[in-house]
Coordinates of C-alpha atoms in Angstrom, one line a residue:
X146 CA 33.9 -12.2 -8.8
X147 CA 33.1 -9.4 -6.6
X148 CA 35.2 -8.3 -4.2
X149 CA 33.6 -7.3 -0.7
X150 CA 34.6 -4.1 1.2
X151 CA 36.4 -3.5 3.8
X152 CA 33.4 -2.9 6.5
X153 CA 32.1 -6.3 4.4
X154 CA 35.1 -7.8 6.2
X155 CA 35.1 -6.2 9.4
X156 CA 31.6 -7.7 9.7
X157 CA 32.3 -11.2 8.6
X158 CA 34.9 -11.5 11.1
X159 CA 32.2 -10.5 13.7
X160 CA 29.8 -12.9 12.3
X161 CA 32.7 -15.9 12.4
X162 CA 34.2 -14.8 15.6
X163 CA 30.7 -15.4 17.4
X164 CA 30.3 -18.6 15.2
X165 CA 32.9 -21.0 15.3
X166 CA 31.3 -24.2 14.5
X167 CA 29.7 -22.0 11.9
X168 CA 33.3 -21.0 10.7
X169 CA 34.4 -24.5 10.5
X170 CA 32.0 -25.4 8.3
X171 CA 33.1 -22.8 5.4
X172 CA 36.2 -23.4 5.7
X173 CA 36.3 -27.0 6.0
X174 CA 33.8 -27.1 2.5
X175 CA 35.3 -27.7 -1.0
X176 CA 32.2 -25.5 -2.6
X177 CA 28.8 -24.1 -1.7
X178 CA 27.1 -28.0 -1.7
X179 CA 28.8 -29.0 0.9
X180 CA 28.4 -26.0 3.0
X181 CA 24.9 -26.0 2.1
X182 CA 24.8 -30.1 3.4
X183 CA 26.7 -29.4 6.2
X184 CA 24.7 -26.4 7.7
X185 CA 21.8 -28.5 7.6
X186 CA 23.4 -31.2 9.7
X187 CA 24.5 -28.9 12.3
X188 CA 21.1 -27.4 12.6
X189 CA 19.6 -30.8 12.7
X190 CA 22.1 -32.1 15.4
X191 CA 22.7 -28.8 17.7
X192 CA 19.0 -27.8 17.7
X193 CA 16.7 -30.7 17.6
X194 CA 15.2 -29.8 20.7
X195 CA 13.3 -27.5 19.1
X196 CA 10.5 -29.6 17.8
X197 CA 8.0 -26.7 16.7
X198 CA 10.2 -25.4 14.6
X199 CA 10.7 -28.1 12.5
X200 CA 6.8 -29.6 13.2
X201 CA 5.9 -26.3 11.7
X202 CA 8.6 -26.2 9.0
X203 CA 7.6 -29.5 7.4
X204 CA 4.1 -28.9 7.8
X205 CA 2.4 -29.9 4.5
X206 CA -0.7 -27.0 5.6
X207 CA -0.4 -24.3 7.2
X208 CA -1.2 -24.9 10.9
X209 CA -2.2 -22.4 13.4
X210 CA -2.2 -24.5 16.7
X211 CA 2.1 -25.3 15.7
X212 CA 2.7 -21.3 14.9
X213 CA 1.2 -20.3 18.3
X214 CA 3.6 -22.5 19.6
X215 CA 7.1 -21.2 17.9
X216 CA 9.3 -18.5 19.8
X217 CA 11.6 -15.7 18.6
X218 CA 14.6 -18.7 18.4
X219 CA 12.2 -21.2 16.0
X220 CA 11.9 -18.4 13.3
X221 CA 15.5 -18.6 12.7
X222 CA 16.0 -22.2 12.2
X223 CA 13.1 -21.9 9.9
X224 CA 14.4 -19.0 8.3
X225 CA 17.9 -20.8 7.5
X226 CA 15.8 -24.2 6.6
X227 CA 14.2 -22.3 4.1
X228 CA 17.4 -21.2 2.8
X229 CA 19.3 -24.2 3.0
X230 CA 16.0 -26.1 1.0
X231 CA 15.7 -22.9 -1.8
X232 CA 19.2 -22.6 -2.2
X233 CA 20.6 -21.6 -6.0
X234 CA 17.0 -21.1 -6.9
X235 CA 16.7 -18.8 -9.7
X236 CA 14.0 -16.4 -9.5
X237 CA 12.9 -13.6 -12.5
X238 CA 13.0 -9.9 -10.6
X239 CA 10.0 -7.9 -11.9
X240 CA 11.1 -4.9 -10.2
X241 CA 15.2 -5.3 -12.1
X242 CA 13.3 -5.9 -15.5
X243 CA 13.2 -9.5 -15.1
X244 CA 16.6 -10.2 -14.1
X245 CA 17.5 -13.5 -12.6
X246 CA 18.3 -13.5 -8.6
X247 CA 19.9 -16.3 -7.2
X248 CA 18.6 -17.0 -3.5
X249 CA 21.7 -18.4 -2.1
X250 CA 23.0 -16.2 1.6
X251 CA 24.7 -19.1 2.8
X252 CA 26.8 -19.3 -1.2
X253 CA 27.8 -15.2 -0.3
X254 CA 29.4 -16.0 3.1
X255 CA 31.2 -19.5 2.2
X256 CA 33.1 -16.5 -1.1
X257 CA 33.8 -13.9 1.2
X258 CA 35.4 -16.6 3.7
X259 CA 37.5 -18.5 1.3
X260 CA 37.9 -16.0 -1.5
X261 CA 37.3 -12.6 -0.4
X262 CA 34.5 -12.4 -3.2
X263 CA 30.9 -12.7 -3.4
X264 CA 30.1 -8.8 -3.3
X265 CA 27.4 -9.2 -0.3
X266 CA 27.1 -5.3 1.2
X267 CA 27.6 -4.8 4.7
X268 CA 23.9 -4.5 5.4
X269 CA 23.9 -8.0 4.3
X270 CA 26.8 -9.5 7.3
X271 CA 24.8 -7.3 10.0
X272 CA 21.5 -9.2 8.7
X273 CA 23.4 -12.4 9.2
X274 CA 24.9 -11.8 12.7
X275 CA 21.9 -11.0 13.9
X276 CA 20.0 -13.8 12.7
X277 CA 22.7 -16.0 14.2
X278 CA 22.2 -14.5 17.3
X279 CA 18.9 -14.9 17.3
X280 CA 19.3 -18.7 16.6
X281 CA 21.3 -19.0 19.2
X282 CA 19.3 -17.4 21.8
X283 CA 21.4 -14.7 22.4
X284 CA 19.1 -11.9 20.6
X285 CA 16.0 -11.7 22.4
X286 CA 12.1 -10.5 20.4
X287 CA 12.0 -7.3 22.3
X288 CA 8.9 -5.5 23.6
X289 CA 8.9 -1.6 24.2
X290 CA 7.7 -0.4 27.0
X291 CA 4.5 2.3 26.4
X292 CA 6.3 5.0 28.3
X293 CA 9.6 4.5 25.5
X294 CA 6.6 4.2 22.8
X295 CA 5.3 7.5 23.9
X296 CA 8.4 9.5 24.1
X297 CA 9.3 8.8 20.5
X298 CA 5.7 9.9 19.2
X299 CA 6.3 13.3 21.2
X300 CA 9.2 14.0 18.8
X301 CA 6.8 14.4 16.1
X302 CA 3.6 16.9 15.8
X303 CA 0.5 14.9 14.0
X304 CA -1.8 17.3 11.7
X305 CA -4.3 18.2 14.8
X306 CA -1.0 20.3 16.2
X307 CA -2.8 23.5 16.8
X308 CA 0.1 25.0 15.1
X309 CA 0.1 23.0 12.0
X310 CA -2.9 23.7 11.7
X311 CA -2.2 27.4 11.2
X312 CA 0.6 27.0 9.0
X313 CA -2.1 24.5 6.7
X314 CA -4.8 27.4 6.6
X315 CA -1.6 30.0 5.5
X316 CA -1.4 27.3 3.1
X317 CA -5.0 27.1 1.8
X318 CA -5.1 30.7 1.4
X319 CA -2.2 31.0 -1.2
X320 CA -3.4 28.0 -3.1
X321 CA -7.2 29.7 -3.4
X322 CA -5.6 33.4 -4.1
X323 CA -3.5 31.3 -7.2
X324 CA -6.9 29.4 -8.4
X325 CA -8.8 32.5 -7.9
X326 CA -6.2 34.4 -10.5
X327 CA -6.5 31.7 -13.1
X328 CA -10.0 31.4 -13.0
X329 CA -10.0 35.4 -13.9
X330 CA -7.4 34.9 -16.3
X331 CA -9.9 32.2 -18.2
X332 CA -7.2 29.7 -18.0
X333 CA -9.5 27.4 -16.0
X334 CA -13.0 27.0 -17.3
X335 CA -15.8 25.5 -15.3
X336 CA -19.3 25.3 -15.9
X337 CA -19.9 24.5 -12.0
X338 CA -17.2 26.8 -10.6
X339 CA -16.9 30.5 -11.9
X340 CA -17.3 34.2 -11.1
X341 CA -20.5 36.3 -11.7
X342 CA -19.6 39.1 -13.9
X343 CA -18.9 42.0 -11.1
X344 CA -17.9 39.8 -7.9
X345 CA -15.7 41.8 -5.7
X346 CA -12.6 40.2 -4.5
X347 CA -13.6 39.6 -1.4
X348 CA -16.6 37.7 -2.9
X349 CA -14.7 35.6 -4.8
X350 CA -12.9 35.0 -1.6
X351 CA -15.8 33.8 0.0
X352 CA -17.1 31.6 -3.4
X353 CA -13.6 29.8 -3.1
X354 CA -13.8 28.9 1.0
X355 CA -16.9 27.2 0.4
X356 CA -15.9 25.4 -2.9
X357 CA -12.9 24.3 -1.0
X358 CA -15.6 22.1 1.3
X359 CA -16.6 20.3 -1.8
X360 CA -14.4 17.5 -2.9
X361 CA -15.6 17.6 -6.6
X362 CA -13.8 21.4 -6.4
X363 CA -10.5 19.5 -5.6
X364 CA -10.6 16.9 -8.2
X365 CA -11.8 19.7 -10.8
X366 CA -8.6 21.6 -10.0
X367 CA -6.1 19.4 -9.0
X368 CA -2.8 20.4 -9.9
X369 CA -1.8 18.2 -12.8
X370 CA 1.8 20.4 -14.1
X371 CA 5.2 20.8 -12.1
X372 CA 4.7 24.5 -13.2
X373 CA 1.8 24.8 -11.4
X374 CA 2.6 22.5 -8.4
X375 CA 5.4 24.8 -8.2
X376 CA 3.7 27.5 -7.9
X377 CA 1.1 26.5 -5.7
X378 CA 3.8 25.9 -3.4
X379 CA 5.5 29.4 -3.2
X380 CA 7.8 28.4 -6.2
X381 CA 9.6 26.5 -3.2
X382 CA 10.7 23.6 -4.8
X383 CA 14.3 23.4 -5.6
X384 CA 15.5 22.4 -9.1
X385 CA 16.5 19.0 -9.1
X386 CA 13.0 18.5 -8.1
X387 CA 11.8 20.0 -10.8
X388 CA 13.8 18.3 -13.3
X389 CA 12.6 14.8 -11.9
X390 CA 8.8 16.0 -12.2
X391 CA 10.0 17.8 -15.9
X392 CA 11.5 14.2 -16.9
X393 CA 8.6 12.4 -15.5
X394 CA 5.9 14.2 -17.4
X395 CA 8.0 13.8 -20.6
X396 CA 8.0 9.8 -19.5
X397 CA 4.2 9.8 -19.5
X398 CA 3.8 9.4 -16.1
X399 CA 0.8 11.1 -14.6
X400 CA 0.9 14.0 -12.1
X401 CA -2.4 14.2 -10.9
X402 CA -2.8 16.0 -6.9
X403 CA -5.7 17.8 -5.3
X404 CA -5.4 21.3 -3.6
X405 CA -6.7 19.8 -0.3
X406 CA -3.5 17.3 -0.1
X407 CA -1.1 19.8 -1.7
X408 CA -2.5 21.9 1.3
X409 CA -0.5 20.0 3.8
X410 CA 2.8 20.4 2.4
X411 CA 5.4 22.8 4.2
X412 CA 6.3 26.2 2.0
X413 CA 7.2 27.2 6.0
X414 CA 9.2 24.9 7.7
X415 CA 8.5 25.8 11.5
X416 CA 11.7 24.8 13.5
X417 CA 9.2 22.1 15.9
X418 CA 8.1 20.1 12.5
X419 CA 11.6 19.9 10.8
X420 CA 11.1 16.8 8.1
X421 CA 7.6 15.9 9.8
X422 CA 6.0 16.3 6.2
X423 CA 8.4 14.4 3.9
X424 CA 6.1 10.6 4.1
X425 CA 3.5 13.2 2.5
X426 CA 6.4 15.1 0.0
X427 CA 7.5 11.4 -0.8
X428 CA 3.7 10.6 -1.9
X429 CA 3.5 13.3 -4.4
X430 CA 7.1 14.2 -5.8
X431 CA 8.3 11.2 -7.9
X432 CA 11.9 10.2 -7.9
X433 CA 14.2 9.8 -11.0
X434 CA 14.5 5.5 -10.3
X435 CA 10.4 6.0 -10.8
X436 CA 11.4 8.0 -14.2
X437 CA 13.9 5.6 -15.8
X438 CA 11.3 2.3 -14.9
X439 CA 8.5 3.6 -16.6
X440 CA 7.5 1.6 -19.3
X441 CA 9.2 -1.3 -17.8
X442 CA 7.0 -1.6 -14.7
X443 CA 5.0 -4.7 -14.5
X444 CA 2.4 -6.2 -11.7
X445 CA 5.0 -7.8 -9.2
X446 CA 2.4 -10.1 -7.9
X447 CA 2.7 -12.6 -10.6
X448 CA -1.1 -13.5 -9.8
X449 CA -2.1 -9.7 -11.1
X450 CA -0.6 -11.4 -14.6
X451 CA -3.3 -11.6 -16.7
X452 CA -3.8 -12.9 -20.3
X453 CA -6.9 -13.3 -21.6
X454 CA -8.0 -16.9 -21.8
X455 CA -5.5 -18.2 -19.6
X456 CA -5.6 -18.8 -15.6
X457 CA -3.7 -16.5 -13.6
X458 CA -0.6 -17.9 -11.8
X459 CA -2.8 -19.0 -8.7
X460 CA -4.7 -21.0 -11.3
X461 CA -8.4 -19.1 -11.5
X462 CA -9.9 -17.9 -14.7
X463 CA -11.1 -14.9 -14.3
X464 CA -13.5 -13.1 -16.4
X465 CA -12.5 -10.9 -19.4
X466 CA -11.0 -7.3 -18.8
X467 CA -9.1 -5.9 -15.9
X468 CA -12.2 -5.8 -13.2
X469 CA -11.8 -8.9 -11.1
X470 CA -7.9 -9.6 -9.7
X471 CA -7.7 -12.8 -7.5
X472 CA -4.9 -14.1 -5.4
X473 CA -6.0 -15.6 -2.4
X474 CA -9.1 -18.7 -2.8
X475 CA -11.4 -16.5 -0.3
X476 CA -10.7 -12.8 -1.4
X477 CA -11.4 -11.3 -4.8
X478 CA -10.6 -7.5 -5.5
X479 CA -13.7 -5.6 -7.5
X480 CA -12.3 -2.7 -9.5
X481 CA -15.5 -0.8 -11.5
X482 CA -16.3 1.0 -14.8
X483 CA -16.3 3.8 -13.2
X484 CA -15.0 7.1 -11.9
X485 CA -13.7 4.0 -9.5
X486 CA -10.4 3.6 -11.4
X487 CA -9.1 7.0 -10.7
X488 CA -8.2 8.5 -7.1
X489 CA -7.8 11.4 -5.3
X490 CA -3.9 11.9 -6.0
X491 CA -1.4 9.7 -7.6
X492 CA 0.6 8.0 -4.9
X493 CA 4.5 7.7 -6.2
X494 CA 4.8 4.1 -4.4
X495 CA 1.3 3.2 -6.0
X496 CA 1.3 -0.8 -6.1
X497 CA -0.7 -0.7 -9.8
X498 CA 1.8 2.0 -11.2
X499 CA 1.8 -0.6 -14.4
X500 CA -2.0 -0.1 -14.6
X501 CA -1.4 4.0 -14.7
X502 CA 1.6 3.1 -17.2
X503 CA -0.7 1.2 -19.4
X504 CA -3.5 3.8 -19.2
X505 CA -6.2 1.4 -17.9
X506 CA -6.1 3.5 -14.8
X507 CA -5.7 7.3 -15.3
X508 CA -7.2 10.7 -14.5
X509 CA -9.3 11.5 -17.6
X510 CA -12.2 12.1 -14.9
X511 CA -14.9 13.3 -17.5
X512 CA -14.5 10.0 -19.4
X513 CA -14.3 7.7 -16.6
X514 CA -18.6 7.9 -16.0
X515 CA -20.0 5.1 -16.4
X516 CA -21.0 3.6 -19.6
X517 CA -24.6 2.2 -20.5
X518 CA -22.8 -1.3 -20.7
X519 CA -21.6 -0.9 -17.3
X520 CA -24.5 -2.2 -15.3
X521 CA -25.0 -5.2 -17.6
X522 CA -21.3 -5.8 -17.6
X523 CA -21.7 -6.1 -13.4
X524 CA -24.5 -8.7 -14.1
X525 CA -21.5 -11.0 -15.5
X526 CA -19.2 -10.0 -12.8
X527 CA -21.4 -11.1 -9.7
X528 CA -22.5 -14.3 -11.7
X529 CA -18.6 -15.0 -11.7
X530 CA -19.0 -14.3 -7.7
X531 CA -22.0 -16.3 -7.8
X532 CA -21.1 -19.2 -9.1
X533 CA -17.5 -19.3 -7.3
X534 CA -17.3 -22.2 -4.3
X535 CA -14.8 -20.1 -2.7
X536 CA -15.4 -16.6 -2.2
X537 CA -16.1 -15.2 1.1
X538 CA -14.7 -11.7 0.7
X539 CA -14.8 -9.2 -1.9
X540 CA -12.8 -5.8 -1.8
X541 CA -14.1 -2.8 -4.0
X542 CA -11.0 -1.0 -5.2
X543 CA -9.7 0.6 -7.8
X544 CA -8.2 3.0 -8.6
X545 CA -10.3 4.3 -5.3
X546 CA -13.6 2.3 -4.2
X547 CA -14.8 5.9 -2.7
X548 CA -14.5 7.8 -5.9
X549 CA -17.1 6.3 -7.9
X550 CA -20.4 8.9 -7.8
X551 CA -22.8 8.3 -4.9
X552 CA -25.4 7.0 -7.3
X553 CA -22.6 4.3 -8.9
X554 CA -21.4 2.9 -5.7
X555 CA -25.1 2.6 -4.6
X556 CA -25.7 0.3 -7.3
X557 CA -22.8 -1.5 -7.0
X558 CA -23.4 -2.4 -3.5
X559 CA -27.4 -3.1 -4.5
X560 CA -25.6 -5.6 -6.7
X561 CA -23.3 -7.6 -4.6
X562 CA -26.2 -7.3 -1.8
X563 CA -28.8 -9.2 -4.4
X564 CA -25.5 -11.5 -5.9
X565 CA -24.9 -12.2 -2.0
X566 CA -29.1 -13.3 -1.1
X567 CA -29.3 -15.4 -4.7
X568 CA -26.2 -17.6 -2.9
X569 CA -27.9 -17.9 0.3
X570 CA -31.3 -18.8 -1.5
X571 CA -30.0 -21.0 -4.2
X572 CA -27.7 -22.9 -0.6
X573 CA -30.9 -24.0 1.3
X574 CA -31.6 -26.5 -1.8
X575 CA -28.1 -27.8 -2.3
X576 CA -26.9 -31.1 -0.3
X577 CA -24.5 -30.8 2.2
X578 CA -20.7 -31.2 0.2
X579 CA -22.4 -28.9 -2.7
X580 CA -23.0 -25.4 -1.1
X581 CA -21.5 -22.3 -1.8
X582 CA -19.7 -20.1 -0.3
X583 CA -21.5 -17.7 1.1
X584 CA -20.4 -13.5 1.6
X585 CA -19.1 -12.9 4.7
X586 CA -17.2 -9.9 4.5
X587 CA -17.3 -6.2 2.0
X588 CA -14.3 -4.1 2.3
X589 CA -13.7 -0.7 0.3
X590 CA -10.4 0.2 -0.1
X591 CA -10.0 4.0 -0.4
X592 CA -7.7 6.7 0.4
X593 CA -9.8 9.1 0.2
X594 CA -10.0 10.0 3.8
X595 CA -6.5 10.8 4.1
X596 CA -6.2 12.7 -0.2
X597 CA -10.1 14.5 -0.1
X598 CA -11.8 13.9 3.0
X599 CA -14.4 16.0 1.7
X600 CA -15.6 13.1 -0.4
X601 CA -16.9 11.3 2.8
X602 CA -20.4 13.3 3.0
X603 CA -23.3 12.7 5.2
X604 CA -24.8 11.3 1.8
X605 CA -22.4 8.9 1.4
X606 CA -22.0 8.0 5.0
X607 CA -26.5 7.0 4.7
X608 CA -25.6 4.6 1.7
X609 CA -22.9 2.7 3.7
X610 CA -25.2 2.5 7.1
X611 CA -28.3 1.7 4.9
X612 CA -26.1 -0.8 2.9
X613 CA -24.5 -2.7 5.9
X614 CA -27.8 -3.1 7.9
X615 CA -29.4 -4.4 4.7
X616 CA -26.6 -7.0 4.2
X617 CA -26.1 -7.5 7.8
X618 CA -29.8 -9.7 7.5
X619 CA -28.3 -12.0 4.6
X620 CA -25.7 -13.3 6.7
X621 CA -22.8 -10.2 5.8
X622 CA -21.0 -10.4 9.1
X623 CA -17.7 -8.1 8.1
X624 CA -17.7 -4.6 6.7
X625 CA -14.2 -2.7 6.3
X626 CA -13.0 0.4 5.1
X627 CA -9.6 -0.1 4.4
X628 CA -7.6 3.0 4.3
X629 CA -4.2 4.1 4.4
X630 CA -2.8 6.8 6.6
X631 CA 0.9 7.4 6.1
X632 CA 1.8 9.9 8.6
X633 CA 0.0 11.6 11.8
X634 CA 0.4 14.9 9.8
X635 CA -2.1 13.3 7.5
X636 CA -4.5 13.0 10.7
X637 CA -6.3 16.4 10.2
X638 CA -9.5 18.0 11.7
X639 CA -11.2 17.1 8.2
X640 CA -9.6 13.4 7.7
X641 CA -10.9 12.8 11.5
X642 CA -14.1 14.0 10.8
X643 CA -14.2 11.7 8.2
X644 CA -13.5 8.9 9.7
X645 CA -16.0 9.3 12.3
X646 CA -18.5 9.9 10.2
X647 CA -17.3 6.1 8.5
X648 CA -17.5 4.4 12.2
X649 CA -20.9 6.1 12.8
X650 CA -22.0 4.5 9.6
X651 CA -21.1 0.9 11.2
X652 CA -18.2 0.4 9.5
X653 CA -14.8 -0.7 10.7
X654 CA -12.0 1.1 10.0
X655 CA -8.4 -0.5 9.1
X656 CA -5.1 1.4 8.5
X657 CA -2.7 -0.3 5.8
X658 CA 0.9 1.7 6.0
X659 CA 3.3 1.9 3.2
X660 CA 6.5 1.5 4.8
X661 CA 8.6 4.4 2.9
X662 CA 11.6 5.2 4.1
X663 CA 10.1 8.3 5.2
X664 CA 7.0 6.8 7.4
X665 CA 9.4 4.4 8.8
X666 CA 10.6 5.9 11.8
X667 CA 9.3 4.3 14.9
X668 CA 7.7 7.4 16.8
X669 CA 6.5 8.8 13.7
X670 CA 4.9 5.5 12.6
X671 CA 3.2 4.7 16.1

């Protein structure tokens, strides 16, 4: 019943103008099933030259060998054959509150042709002449030359800038000077971090630069109020902003981010870094569609669904509480009892938001050390990996896999490495058809080096090398720390010392980017 605008229109009449068999079709079709019928005929008879594309389409298993083989044209006529096969398909929206969406593109363009209805957005008529185009050949997969790669990552300055660098320091001194005055004031009381009776200001100065090196300082004062955020940051912020983060607090959702990371935000905006922050603002300041979901949010991955006592969507059983999640048959994600279900900042785009919401993940750092019934409670986790014919890979997560203590990590990874050696042992008397599968790759996923790189210490770095080339002779072929830098203002001197330090231990380092609309822009990105 809804009318499409005027640009709506503008743009179909591209789309039918470059289209006319296309065109024929919709107008020539009483309702949506025989546009739907007779699309799929004209696909089938105009482009049946392209075997791979339909080899690959009707494919009962995913085959590598066939993808190889497609080109930019093939992904279209697969794209519209999926379409075409799914259309009116009703699907529940986790992130509209379970709403039902219709999948049905080719239903929108046959209204807006014949009745002018349909409400599809403009956005939605370029999508569609540009896959046309690409199914006809006309739009070609384009590949960017390095020198045009280059020139768009000059426009932006990374956090290694010399004069960021500056600005970050100007930065780092206000936010000690404001924790130095509440620690005098006694409103922040610490049995590790305080002042001698007597200290002069300048050592207290000197107390707080080499506190500032210690990433336990940082999670002991992260900033957990607007008020204070606000004034950490010059009382900068404008407010609007701090209505959102007022609204949000009263919503219950967390606000949890350490000085380091607050550290990189512009109070200054030099006229060469104009809008090079705002991928990090976007991490940390919520916005009000984040306010009015909470306590509607749910796990969108329908596998990350759990009941107790039932099989997750992808059909596994997994053990009781919220440790192991599972949605691929090789792959299982390890979340601990431990400081390992916080992190070092509350990311505003976090993935397992519902988890904060619920309070199964939160910041309560002084309650989050591990229980006496957490090592026995690992026992039953790695005989679940154990006894599993499929697992190959497991991912230590959280929360952050690099926040649990030095001496909880160690264990964990003792664990998996003796779980991992009982598989290979237990394989050598099993008959061919009845093996196990055997570990072949650890990952830890952790943001730590980009929110408190501090936390990657030379300790920590001897547990990862001595960890890996202990594995490495029970048949452990992949280790991965799998990180995720949003910006190349988040590339600092201290975040690249981290990661060094990771690589030096052995380890591979991957980069998983959120795509905000923020990080999105193609210099800033590459």
């Amino acid at each position: 019943r809804i009318a499409i605008a005027v640009r709506s229109h503008n743009l179909l009449r591209k789309l039918l103008s470059e289209n006319p068999e296309f065109e024929e079709i919709l107008r020539n079709s009483k309702n949506e099933t025989e546009v739907v019928v007779g699309v799929r005929e004209w696909v089938e008879r105009n482009l049946k030259d392209r075997e791979n594309a339909f080899k690959f389409y009707h494919a009962r298993h995913s085959n590598r060998k066939l993808f190889n083989n497609l080109e930019w044209r093939d992904f279209a006529i697969i794209r519209i054959l999926d379409y075409i096969d799914h259309a009116g398909k009703e699907y529940p929206d986790q992130n509209l509150r379970g709403e039902i969406a219709v999948s049905n593109p080719l239903r929108l363009i046959w209204l807006a042709v014949n009745k002018g209805t349909g409400g599809a957005k403009p956005d939605f008529f370029i999508d569609m002449i540009m896959l046309f185009r690409q199914l006809r050949g006309e739009d070609k997969q384009q590949a960017f030359s390095m020198e045009a790669v280059q020139s768009w990552m000059e426009r932006y300055p990374s956090g290694l800038d010399p004069r960021i660098v500056q600005l970050r320091e100007e930065n780092k001194q206000r936010i000690i000077r404001v924790l130095m005055k509440r620690i005098d004031a006694g409103e922040v009381q610490s049995s590790r971090y305080f002042f001698e009776p007597n200290l002069t200001p300048e050592k207290k100065l000197d107390k707080m630069q080499r506190w500032w090196e210690d990433y336990k300082f940082h999670l002991r004062f992260a900033i957990r109020t607007p008020e204070l955020l606000n004034e950490m940051l010059d009382h900068s912020l404008d407010p609007d902003t701090m209505k959102i983060l007022k609204d949000a607090e009263d919503a219950g959702i967390p606000f949890f981010v350490n000085p380091y990371y607050l550290s990189l935000l512009h109070v200054r905006v030099p006229y060469f870094a104009v809008g090079a922050d705002l991928a990090i603002r976007y991490y940390i300041l919520y916005s009000q569609k984040l306010v009015e979901e909470c306590g509607n949010i749910v796990a969108w991955e329908k596998e990350d669904q759990v009941e107790p006592g039932k099989p997750i969507a992808a059909g596994w059983l997994l053990p009781v509480g919220h440790n192991i999640h599972r949605r691929y048959p090789e792959v299982a994600i390890l979340i601990p009892d431990t400081l390992g279900r916080a992190c070092g900042g509350l990311c505003s785009s976090c993935q397992r938001m519902y988890d904060f919401q619920g309070g199964r993940l939160n910041f309560n750092l002084d309650k989050l050390e591990p229980t006496t019934s957490w090592k026995e409670k690992l026992k039953v986790l790695m005989d679940y990996f154990e006894e599993d014919t499929s697992l190959r890979d497991i991912l230590i997560t959280g929360g952050d896999g690099l926040m649990s203590s030095d001496k909880s990590l160690k264990m964990l990874l003792e664990e998996i490495c003796a779980m991992a050696q009982r598989k290979v042992e237990r394989n050598l008397k099993l008959p061919d058809g009845e093996k196990l599968a055997e570990l072949q790759r650890i990952r830890i996923g952790s943001r730590l080096p980009v929110y408190l790189p501090q936390r990657i210490s030379l300790n920590l770095v001897k547990i990862l090398r001595e960890f890996k080339e202990k594995a490495t002779q029970i048949g452990i072929k992949q280790f991965l720390i799998q990180t995720h830098f949003e910006s190349p203002m988040e590339v600092t001197p201290e975040s690249s010392m981290a990661i060094q330090r990771l690589i030096a231990a052995g380890w591979t380092v991957t980069n998983q980017q959120v795509f905000t609309a923020a990080a999105s822009r193609r210099g800033h990105s590459a």
